Short mmCIF file of C-alpha atoms in Angstrom, two decimals:
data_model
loop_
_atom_site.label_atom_id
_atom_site.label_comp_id
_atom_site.label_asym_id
_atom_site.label_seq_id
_atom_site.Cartn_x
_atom_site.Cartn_y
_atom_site.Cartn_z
CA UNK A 1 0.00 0.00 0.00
CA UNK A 2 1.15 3.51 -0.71
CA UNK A 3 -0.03 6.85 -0.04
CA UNK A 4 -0.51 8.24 -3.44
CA UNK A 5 -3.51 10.09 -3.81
CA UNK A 6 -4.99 11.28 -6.48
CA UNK A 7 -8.15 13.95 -7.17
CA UNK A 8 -9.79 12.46 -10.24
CA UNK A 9 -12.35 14.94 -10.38
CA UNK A 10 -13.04 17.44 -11.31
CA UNK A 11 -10.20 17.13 -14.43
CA UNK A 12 -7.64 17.57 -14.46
CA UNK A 13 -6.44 15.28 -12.17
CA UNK A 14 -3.56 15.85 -9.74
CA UNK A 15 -1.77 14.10 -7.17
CA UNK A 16 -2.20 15.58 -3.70
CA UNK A 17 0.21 15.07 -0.18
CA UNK A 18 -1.13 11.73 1.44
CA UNK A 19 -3.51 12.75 4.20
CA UNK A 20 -4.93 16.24 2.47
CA UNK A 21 -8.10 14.91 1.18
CA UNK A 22 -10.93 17.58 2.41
CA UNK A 23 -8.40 18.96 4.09
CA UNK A 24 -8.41 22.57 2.29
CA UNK A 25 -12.53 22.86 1.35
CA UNK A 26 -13.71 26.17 2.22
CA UNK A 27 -16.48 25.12 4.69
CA UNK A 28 -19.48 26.28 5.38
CA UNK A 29 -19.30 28.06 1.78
CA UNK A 30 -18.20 31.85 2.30
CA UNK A 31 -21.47 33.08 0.83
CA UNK A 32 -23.91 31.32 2.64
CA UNK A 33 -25.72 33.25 4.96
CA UNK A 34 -28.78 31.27 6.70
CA UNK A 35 -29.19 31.90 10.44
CA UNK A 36 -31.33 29.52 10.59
CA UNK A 37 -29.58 26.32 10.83
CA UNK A 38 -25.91 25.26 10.62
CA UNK A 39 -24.71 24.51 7.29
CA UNK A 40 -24.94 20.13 7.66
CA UNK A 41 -22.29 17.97 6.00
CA UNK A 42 -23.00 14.11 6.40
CA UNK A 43 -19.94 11.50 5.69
CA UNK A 44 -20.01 8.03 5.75
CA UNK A 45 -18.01 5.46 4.51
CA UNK A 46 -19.11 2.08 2.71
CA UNK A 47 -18.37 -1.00 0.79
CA UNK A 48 -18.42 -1.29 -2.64
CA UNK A 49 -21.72 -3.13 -2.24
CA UNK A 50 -23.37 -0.27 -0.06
CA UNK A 51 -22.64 -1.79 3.22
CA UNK A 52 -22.22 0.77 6.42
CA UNK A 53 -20.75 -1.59 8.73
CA UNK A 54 -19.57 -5.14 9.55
CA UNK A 55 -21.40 -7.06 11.83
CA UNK A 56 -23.06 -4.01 12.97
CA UNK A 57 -19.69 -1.67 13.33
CA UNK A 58 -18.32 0.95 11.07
CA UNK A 59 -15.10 0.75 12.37
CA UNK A 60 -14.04 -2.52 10.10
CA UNK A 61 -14.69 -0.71 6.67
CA UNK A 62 -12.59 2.67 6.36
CA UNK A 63 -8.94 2.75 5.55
CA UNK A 64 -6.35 4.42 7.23
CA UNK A 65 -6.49 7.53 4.93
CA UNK A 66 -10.23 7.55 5.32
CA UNK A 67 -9.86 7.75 9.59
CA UNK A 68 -7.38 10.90 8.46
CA UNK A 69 -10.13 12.23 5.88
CA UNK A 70 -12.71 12.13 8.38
CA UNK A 71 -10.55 13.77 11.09
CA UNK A 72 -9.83 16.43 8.49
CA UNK A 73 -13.69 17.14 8.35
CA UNK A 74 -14.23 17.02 12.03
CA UNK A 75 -11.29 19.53 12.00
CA UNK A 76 -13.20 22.23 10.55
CA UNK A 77 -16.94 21.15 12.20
CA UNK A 78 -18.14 23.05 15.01
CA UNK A 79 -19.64 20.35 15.93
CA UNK A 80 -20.00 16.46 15.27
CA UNK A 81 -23.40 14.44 15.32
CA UNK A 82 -24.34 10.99 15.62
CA UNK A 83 -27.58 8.97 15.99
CA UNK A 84 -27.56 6.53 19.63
CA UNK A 85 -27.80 3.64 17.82
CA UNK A 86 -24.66 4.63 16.58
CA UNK A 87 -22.87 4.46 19.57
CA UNK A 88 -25.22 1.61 21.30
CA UNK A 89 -22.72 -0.30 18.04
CA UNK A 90 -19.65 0.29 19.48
CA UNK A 91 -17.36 2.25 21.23
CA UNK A 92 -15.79 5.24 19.69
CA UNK A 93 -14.48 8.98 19.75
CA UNK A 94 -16.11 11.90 17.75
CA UNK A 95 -12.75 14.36 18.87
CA UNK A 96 -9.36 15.00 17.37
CA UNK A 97 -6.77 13.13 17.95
CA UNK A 98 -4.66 16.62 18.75
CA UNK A 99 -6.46 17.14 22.51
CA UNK A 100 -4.31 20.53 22.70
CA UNK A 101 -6.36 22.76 20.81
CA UNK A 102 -10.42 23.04 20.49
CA UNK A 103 -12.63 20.20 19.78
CA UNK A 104 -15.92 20.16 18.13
CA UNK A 105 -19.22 19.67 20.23
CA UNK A 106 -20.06 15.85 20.79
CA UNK A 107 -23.42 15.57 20.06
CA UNK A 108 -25.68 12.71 20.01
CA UNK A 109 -29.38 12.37 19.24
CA UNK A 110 -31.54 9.65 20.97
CA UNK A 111 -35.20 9.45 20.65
CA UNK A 112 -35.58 6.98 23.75
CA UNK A 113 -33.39 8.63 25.89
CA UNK A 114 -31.34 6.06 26.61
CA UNK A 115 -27.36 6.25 25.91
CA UNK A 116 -24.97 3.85 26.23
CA UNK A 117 -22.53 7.01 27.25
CA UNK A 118 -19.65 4.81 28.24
CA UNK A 119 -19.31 4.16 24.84
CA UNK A 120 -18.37 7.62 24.20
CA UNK A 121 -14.73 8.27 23.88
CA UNK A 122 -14.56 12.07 25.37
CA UNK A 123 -10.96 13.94 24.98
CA UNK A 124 -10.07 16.06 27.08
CA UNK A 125 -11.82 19.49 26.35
CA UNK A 126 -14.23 18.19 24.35
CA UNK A 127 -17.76 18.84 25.47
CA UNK A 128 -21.54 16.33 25.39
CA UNK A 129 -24.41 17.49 24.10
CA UNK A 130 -27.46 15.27 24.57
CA UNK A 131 -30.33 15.92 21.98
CA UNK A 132 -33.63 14.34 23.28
CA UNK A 133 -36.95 14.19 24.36
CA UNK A 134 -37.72 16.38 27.67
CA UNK A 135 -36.57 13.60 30.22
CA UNK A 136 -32.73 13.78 29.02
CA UNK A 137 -32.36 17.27 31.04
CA UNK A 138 -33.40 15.29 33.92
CA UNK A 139 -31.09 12.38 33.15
CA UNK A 140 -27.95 14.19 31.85
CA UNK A 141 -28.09 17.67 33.45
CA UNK A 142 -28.97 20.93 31.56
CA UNK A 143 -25.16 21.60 31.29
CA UNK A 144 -25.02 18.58 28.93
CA UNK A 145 -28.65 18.04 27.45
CA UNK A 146 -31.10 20.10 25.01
CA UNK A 147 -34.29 19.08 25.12
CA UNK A 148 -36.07 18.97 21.70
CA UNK A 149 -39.98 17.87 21.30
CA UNK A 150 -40.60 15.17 19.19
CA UNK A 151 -42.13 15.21 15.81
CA UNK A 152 -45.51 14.00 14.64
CA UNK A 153 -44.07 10.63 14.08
CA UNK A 154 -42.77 10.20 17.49
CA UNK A 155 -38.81 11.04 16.38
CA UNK A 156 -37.24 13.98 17.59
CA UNK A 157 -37.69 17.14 15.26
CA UNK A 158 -34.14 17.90 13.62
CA UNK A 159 -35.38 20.87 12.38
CA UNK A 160 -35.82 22.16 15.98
CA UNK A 161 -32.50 20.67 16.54
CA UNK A 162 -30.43 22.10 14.24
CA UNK A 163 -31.84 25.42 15.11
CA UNK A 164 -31.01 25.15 18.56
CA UNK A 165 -27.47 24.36 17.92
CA UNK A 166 -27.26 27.62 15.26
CA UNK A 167 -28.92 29.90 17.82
CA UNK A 168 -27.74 28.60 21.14
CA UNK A 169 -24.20 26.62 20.05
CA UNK A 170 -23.19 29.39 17.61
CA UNK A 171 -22.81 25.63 15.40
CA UNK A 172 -22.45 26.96 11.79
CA UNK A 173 -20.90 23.71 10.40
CA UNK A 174 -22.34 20.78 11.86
CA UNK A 175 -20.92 17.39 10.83
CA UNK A 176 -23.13 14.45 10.87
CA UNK A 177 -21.66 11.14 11.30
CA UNK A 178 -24.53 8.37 10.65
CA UNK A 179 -26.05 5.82 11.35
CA UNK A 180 -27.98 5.70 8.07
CA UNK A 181 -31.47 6.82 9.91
CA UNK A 182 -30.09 9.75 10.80
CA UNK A 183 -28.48 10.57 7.88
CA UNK A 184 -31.53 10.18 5.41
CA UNK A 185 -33.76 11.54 8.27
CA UNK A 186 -31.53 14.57 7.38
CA UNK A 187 -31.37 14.28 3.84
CA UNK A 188 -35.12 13.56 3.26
CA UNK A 189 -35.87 16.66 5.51
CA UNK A 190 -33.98 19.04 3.46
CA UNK A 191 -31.31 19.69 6.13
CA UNK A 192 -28.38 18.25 4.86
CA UNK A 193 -26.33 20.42 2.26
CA UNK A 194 -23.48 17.90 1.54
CA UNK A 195 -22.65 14.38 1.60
CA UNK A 196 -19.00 13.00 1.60
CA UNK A 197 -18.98 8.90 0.68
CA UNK A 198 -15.87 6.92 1.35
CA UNK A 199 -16.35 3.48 -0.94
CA UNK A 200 -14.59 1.24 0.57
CA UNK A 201 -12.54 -1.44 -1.55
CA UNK A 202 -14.53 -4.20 -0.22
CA UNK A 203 -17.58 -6.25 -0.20
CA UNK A 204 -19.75 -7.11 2.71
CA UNK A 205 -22.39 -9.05 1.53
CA UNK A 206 -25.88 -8.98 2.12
CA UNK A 207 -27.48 -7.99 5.47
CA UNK A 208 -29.81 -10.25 7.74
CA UNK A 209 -32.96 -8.43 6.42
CA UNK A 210 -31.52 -8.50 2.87
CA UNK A 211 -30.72 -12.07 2.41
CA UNK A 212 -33.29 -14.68 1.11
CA UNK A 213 -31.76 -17.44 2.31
CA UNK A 214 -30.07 -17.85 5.88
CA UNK A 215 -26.92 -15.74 5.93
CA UNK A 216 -23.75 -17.95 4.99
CA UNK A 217 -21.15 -16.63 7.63
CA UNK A 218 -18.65 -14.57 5.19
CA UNK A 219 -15.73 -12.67 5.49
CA UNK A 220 -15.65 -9.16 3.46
CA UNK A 221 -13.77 -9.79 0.15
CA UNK A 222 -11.58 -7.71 -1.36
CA UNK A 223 -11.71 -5.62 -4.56
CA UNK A 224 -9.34 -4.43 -6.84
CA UNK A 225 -10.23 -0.86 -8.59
CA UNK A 226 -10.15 -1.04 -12.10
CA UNK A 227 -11.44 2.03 -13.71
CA UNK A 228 -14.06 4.99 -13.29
CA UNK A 229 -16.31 6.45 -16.00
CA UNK A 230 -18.26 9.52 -15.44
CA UNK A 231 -21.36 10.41 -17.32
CA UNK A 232 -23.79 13.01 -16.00
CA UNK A 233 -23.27 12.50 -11.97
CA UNK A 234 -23.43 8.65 -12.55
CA UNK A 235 -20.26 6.73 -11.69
CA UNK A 236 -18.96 3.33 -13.86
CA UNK A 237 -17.07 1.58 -11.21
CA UNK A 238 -15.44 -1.67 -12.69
CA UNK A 239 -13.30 -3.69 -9.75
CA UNK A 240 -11.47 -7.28 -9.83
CA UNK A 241 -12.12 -9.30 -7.24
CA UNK A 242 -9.72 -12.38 -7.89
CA UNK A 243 -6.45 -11.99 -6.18
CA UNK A 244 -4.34 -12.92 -9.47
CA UNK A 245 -5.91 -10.17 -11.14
CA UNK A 246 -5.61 -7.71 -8.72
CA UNK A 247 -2.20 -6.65 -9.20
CA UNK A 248 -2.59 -6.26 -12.93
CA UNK A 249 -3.69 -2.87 -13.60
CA UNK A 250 -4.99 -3.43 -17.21
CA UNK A 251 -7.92 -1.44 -18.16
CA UNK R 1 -28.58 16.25 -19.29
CA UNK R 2 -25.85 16.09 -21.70
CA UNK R 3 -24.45 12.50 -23.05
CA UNK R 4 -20.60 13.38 -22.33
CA UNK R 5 -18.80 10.13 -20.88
CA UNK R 6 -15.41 10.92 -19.37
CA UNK R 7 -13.06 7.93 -18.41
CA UNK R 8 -11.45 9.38 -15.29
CA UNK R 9 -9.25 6.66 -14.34
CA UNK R 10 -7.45 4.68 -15.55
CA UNK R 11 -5.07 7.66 -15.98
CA UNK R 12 -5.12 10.00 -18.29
CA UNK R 13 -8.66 11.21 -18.58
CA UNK R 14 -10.52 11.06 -21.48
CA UNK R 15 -13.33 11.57 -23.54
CA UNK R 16 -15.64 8.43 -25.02
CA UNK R 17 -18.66 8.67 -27.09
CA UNK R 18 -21.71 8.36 -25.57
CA UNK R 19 -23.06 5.13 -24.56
CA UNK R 20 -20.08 3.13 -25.44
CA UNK R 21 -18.73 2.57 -21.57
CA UNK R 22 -17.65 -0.92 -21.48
CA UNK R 23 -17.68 -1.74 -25.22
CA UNK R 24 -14.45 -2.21 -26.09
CA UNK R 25 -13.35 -4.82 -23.47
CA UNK R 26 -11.76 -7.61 -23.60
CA UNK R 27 -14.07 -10.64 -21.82
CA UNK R 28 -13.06 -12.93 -20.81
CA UNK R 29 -9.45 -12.25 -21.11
CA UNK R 30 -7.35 -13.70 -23.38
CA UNK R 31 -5.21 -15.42 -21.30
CA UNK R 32 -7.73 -16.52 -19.11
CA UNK R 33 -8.05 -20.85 -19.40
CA UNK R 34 -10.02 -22.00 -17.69
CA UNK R 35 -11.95 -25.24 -18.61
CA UNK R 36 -13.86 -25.18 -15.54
CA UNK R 37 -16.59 -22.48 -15.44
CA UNK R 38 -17.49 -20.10 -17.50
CA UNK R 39 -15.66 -15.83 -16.74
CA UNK R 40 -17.73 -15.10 -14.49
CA UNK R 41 -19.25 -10.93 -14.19
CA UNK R 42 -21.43 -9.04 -12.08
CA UNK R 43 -23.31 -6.07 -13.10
CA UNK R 44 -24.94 -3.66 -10.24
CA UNK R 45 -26.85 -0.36 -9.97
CA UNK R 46 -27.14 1.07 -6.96
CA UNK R 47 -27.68 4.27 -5.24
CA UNK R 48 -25.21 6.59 -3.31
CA UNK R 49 -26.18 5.44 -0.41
CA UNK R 50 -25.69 1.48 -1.42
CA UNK R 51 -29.43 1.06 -2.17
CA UNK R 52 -30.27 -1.61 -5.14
CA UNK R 53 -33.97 -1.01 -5.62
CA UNK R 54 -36.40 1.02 -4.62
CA UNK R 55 -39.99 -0.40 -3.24
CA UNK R 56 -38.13 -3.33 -4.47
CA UNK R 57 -37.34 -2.45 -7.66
CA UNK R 58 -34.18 -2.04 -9.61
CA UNK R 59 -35.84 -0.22 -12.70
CA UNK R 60 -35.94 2.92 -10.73
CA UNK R 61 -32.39 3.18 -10.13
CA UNK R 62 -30.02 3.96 -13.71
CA UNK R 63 -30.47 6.41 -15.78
CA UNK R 64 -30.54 5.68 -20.01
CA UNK R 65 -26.55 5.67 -19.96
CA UNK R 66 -26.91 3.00 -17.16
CA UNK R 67 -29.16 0.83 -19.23
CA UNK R 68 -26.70 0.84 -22.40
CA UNK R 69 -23.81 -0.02 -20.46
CA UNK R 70 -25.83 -2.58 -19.26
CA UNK R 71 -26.69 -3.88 -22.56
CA UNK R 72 -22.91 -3.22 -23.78
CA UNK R 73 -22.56 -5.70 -21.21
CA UNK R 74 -24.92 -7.97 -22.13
CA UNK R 75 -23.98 -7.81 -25.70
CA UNK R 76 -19.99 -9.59 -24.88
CA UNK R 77 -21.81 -12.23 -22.53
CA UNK R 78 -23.15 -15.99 -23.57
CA UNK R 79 -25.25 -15.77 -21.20
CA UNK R 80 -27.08 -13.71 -18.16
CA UNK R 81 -28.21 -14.47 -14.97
CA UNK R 82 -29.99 -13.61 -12.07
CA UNK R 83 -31.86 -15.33 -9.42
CA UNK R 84 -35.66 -15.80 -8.65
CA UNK R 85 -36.17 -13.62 -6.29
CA UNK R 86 -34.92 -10.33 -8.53
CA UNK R 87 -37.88 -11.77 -11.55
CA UNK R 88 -40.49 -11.81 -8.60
CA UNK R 89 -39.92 -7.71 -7.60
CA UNK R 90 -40.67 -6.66 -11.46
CA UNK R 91 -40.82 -7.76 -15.11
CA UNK R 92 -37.80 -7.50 -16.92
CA UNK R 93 -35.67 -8.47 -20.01
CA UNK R 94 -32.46 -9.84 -20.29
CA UNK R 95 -32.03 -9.74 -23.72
CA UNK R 96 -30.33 -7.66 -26.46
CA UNK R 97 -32.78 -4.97 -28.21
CA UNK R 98 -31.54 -5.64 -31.45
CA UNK R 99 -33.25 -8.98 -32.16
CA UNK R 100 -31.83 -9.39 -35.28
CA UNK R 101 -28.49 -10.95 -33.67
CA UNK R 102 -27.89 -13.74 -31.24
CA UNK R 103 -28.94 -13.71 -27.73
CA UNK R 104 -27.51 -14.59 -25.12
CA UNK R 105 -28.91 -17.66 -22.77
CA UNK R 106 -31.47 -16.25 -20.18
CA UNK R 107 -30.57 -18.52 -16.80
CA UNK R 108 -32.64 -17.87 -13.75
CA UNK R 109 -31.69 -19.68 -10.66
CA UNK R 110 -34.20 -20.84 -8.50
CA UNK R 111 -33.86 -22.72 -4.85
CA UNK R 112 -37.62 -23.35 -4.53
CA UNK R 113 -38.63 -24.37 -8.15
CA UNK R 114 -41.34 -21.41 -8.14
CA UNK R 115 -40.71 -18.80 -10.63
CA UNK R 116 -43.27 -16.08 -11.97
CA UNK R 117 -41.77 -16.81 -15.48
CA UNK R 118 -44.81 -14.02 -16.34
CA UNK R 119 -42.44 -11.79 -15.58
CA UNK R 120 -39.56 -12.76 -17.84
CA UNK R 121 -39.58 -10.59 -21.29
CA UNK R 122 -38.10 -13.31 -23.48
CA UNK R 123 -37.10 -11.43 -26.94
CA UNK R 124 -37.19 -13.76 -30.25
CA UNK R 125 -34.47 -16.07 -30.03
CA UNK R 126 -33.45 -16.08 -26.96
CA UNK R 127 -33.39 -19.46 -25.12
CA UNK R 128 -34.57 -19.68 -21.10
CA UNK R 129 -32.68 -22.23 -18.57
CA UNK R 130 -34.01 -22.75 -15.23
CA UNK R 131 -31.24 -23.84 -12.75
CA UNK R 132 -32.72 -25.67 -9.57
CA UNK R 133 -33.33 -28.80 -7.85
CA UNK R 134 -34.30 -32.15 -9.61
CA UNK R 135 -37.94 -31.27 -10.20
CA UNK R 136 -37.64 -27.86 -11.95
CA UNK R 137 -36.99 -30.36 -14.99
CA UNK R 138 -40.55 -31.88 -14.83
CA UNK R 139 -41.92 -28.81 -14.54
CA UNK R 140 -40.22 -26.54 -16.76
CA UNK R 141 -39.01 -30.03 -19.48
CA UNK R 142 -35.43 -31.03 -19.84
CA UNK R 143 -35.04 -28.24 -22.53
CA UNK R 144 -35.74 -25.58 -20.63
CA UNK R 145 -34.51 -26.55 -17.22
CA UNK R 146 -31.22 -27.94 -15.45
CA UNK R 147 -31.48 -29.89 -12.61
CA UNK R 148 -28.46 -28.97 -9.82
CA UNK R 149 -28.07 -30.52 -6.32
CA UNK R 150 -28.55 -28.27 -3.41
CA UNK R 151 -25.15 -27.60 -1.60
CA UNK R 152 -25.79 -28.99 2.61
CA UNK R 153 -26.74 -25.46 3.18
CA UNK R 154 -29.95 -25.90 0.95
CA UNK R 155 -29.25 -23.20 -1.82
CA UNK R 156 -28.08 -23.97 -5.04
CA UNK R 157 -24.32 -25.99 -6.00
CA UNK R 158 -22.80 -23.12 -7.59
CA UNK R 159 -20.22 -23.82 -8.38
CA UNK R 160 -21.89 -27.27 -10.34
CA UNK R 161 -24.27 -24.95 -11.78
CA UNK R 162 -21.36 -22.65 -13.47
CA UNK R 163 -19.65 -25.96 -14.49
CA UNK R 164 -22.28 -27.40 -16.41
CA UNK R 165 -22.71 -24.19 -17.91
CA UNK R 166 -19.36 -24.09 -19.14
CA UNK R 167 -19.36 -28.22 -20.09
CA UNK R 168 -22.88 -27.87 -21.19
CA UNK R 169 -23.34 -25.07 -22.53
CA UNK R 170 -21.07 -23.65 -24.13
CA UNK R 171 -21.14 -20.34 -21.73
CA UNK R 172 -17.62 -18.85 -21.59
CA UNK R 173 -18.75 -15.06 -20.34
CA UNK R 174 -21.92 -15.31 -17.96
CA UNK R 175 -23.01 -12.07 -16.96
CA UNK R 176 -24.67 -11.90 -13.43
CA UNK R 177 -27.51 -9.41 -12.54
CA UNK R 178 -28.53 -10.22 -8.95
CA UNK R 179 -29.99 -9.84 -6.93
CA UNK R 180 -27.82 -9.52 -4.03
CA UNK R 181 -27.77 -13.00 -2.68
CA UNK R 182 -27.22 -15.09 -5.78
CA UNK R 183 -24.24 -11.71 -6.50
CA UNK R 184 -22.58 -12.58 -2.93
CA UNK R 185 -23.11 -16.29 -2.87
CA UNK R 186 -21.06 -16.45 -5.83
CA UNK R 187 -18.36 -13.61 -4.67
CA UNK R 188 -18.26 -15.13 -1.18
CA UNK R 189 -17.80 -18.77 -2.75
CA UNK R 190 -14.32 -17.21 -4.74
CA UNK R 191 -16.58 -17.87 -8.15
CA UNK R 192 -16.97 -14.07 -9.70
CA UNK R 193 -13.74 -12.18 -11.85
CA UNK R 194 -15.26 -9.03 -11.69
CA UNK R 195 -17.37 -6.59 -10.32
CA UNK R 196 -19.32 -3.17 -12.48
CA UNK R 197 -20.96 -1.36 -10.02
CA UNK R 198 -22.85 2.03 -11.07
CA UNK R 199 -23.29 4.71 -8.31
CA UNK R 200 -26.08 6.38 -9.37
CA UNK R 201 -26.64 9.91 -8.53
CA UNK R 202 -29.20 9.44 -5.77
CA UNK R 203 -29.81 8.97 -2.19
CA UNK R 204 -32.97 6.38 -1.55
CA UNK R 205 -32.66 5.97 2.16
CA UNK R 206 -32.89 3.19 4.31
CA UNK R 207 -34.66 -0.11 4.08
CA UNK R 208 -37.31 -1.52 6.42
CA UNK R 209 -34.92 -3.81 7.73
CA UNK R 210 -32.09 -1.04 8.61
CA UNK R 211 -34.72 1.94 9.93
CA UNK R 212 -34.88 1.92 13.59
CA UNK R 213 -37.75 4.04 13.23
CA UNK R 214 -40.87 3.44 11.49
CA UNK R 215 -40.11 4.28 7.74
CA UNK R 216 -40.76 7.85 6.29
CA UNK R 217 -42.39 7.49 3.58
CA UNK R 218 -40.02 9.55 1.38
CA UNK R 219 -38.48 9.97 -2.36
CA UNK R 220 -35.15 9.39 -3.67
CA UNK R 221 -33.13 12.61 -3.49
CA UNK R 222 -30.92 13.82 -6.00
CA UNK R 223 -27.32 14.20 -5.61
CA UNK R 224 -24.61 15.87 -7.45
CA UNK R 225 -20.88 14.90 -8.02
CA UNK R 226 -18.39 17.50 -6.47
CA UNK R 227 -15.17 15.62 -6.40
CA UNK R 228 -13.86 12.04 -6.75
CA UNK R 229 -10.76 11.30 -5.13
CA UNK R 230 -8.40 8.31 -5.17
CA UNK R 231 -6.32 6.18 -2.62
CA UNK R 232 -5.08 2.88 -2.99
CA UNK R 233 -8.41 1.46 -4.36
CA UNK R 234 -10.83 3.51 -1.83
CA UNK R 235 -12.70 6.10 -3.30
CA UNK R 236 -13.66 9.25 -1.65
CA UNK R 237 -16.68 11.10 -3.26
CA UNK R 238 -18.26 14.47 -2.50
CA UNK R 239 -22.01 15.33 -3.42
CA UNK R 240 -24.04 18.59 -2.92
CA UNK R 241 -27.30 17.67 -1.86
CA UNK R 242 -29.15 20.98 -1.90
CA UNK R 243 -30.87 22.13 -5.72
CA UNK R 244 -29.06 25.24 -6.01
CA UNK R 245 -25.67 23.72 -5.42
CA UNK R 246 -26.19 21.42 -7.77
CA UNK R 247 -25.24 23.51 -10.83
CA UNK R 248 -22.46 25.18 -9.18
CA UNK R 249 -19.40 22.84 -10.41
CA UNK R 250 -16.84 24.38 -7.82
CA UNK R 251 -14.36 22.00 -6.65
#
């Protein structure tokens, strides 16, 4: 494995310093100006086959360079977002590795409440909030908790939400980090303005509620990039997936 | 919508008329001997958010460019495949739309014997096999049906399947259209060369089985290409999400 990286798009293409991916976007864009809400970027990583996680955790799929590409986003967020089922999933850190200077707002939004919050990896510095129906004040202080009413359909109301952290955060870029409920939730509302999509070079196979059959127990395979087209937003993605091929970059 | 087709990678970009993404390769590879089973591919759509249908079906996923790669496809393969369950969501054709020319061999695989064949658009000349257990061939006659143990896990020998199409038939490229189980069963069993997965540009959202919530009832959102980078096989893709980023091509 190297660290060559290359932007293929938009043309032309150039090679850029391993670890600088995202790292120089100008975000939120210089001319928005919507008090409203905070401007929302979503990223998630997958496999090649749409899969956001291995036997329920995220943490198996990204790369190396993808944990630096998603630091380099949290870098720049005011503040970071997940759903609780998220972190009921595993255990795991929404700071910056560097603890000396400012870290984004941990935030987390649970419809029941309930929070597995020793799965929560706080740095030092870094700082909870708790998004929730009215009983999470009680449960996790007012210092650490915003309550939000719930929506017609008995979720909480992100709309609410995301004003709250614009008005009473001073959160202009909020990053959200999945799981996929909240993430559509988001996108389906309007709310979210961009989504960065790691696909990872590997295939997970299909989930319990996918598969027709009972689930053979798999390992992820790996695949071997091939070439890209690009017509009109759609991507042509063509990989190998037997090992004796996958060092032969024909095209 | 224009119908411009730019090969991003391999490196260096270029330019290819429209609707000829895939036509000029070479499949199976030259090299490639192997008396055993046929070169085995998989062709995909599937959203940007790893979705393969929507309310079950494929169709609503690829755009027109989608479709004639598809049929590029198609046009290199001796025969195409997909399993039962992926003819039950919709009526659909896996033929060539010139008729004039050979088609390939329509196989469906089937673990139950039941099959809405209704639902299979069989063009002029084109031949159907059934693939299943021993009495798919009473019900379907030995012409149109091929009788394959079950493996001890009660789905469908495989890999006998794919060698009696090679022996058998003649089949030297078989093209495989899913659905996602009969895709991974042969990927997770070592038997597919080669993956072409389109991303198209769209966010559908997540299934019944993945929403922790009840479903919102909600339609597939646009989404437009930003940037694509490249590192060691992983691909890192921006969108914009909101309409009136959507035409602004800033990188």
């Amino acid at each position: 494995l190297t660290d060559t990286v290359t932007r293929l798009y938009p043309l032309p293409p150039r090679e850029i310093p391993a670890g600088s991916i995202y790292a120089d976007l100008e975000l939120p864009p210089h001319r928005r100006h919507d008090p409203g809400r905070p401007y929302v970027i979503i990223n998630m990583v997958g496999s090649v086959d749409g899969k956001t996680s291995v036997d329920g955790k995220a943490a198996g799929l990204g790369s190396r360079i993808d944990r630096q590409t998603m630091r380099n986003l949290r870098a720049r967020a005011d503040a970071v977002m997940i759903g609780a089922n998220t972190l009921r999933a595993e255990k795991l850190s929404l700071g910056l590795d560097d603890t000396r200077g400012p870290q984004p707002l941990a935030v987390v939004v649970t419809a029941s409440g309930e929070l597995p919050l020793d799965n929560l990896l706080l740095p030092e510095r870094q700082k909870l909030l708790v998004i929730g129906p009215q009983p999470v004040v009680g449960r996790f202080g007012p210092e650490r908790a915003l309550a939000i009413p719930a929506s017609p359909s008995g979720t909480i109301d992100l709309e609410a939400a995301l004003s709250a952290l614009r008005t009473e955060y001073a959160v202009e870029l909020l990053l959200v980090e999945g799981g996929p409920t909240l993430n559509h939730a988001l996108i389906s509302a309007g709310l979210a303005d961009e989504l960065f999509r790691t696909v990872a070079p590997t295939l997970v196979g299909p989930t319990h509620g996918e598969a027709v059959h009972e689930r053979l127990p798999t390992e992820p395979s790996p695949a071997s990039l091939r070439s890209v087209y690009l017509a009109d937003n759609e991507l042509f993605l063509r990989y190998a997936l037997q090992p004796d091929h996958q060092t032969n970059n024909y095209s």
